[in-house]
XYZ file of C-alpha atoms in Angstrom:
108
model
C 232.525 46.588 8.597
C 229.611 44.368 9.601
C 228.496 43.938 5.998
C 231.979 42.862 4.902
C 232.213 40.416 7.792
C 228.816 38.980 6.837
C 229.937 38.497 3.224
C 233.112 36.780 4.308
C 231.157 34.615 6.773
C 228.930 33.463 3.889
C 232.102 32.582 1.972
C 233.951 30.780 4.808
C 231.329 29.550 7.263
C 233.496 30.753 10.120
C 232.920 34.024 11.957
C 236.513 34.081 13.280
C 237.989 33.545 9.843
C 235.638 36.136 8.363
C 236.712 38.693 10.930
C 240.392 37.940 10.234
C 239.906 38.338 6.472
C 238.132 41.694 6.841
C 240.771 42.907 9.291
C 243.521 41.920 6.856
C 241.750 43.705 3.998
C 241.350 46.897 6.020
C 245.024 46.716 7.075
C 246.035 46.494 3.407
C 243.710 49.379 2.592
C 245.389 51.451 5.304
C 248.854 50.621 3.958
C 247.773 51.588 0.405
C 245.499 54.465 1.388
C 247.120 56.888 -1.113
C 245.930 54.610 -3.921
C 242.708 53.331 -2.387
C 241.378 56.760 -1.392
C 241.334 57.723 -5.062
C 238.772 55.047 -5.935
C 235.105 56.001 -6.275
C 234.172 53.303 -3.715
C 237.065 52.089 -1.525
C 234.736 49.586 0.127
C 234.645 47.583 -3.098
C 238.438 47.368 -3.014
C 238.331 46.114 0.574
C 235.799 43.420 -0.381
C 237.909 42.349 -3.363
C 241.018 42.095 -1.262
C 239.220 40.096 1.445
C 237.954 37.643 -1.222
C 241.441 37.323 -2.775
C 243.035 36.687 0.614
C 240.467 33.932 1.277
C 241.103 32.301 -2.071
C 244.845 32.418 -1.354
C 244.361 30.767 2.030
C 242.231 28.093 0.421
C 244.805 27.425 -2.297
C 247.624 27.109 0.243
C 245.564 24.577 2.249
C 244.802 22.528 -0.897
C 248.476 22.599 -1.913
C 249.531 21.536 1.598
C 247.121 18.563 1.574
C 248.206 17.590 -1.959
C 251.843 17.679 -0.936
C 251.198 15.525 2.146
C 249.295 13.004 0.065
C 252.044 12.890 -2.606
C 255.057 12.897 -0.308
C 253.654 11.635 2.977
C 254.224 13.186 6.379
C 257.842 13.739 7.385
C 259.192 10.904 9.518
C 260.229 13.242 12.295
C 258.170 16.340 12.929
C 259.926 18.777 15.330
C 257.918 19.733 18.369
C 257.429 23.307 19.515
C 259.610 22.639 22.572
C 262.440 21.436 20.304
C 262.161 24.514 18.140
C 262.239 26.770 21.206
C 265.335 25.142 22.617
C 267.151 25.738 19.323
C 266.139 29.390 19.044
C 267.909 32.447 20.429
C 267.618 33.189 24.145
C 264.482 34.954 25.272
C 264.672 38.723 25.569
C 265.072 40.280 29.017
C 261.836 40.533 30.985
C 260.972 43.275 33.475
C 259.866 42.722 37.034
C 257.389 44.874 38.936
C 260.000 47.549 39.714
C 260.832 47.948 36.043
C 264.368 46.534 36.228
C 265.466 43.946 33.732
C 265.353 40.315 34.788
C 267.343 37.791 32.757
C 265.735 34.453 32.275
C 268.068 31.478 32.646
C 267.660 28.517 30.317
C 269.182 25.177 31.261
C 269.885 22.727 28.494
C 270.170 19.009 29.181
């Protein structure tokens, strides 16, 4: 695990991002374990997946920047608060006794 994280750190320059990439690669290995376990060295598969995920993240970032340069930023960018007010009501929460507590949302 440490070796994979070190390799991804060398690729990204960010320890947090490197850890996320390695975690994602191991999660994919777990989901595909029937296939991955048959390989002579599953660790190579994990490294390849981590690298491919990083390249994919990089491409998406480049595409996003290119689109913003070409089209410009949208005139009105919705805020998080606006999105939350439009979403479904929050699920019931539980108080210390374990009984459900309904949260009341007031809209202006």
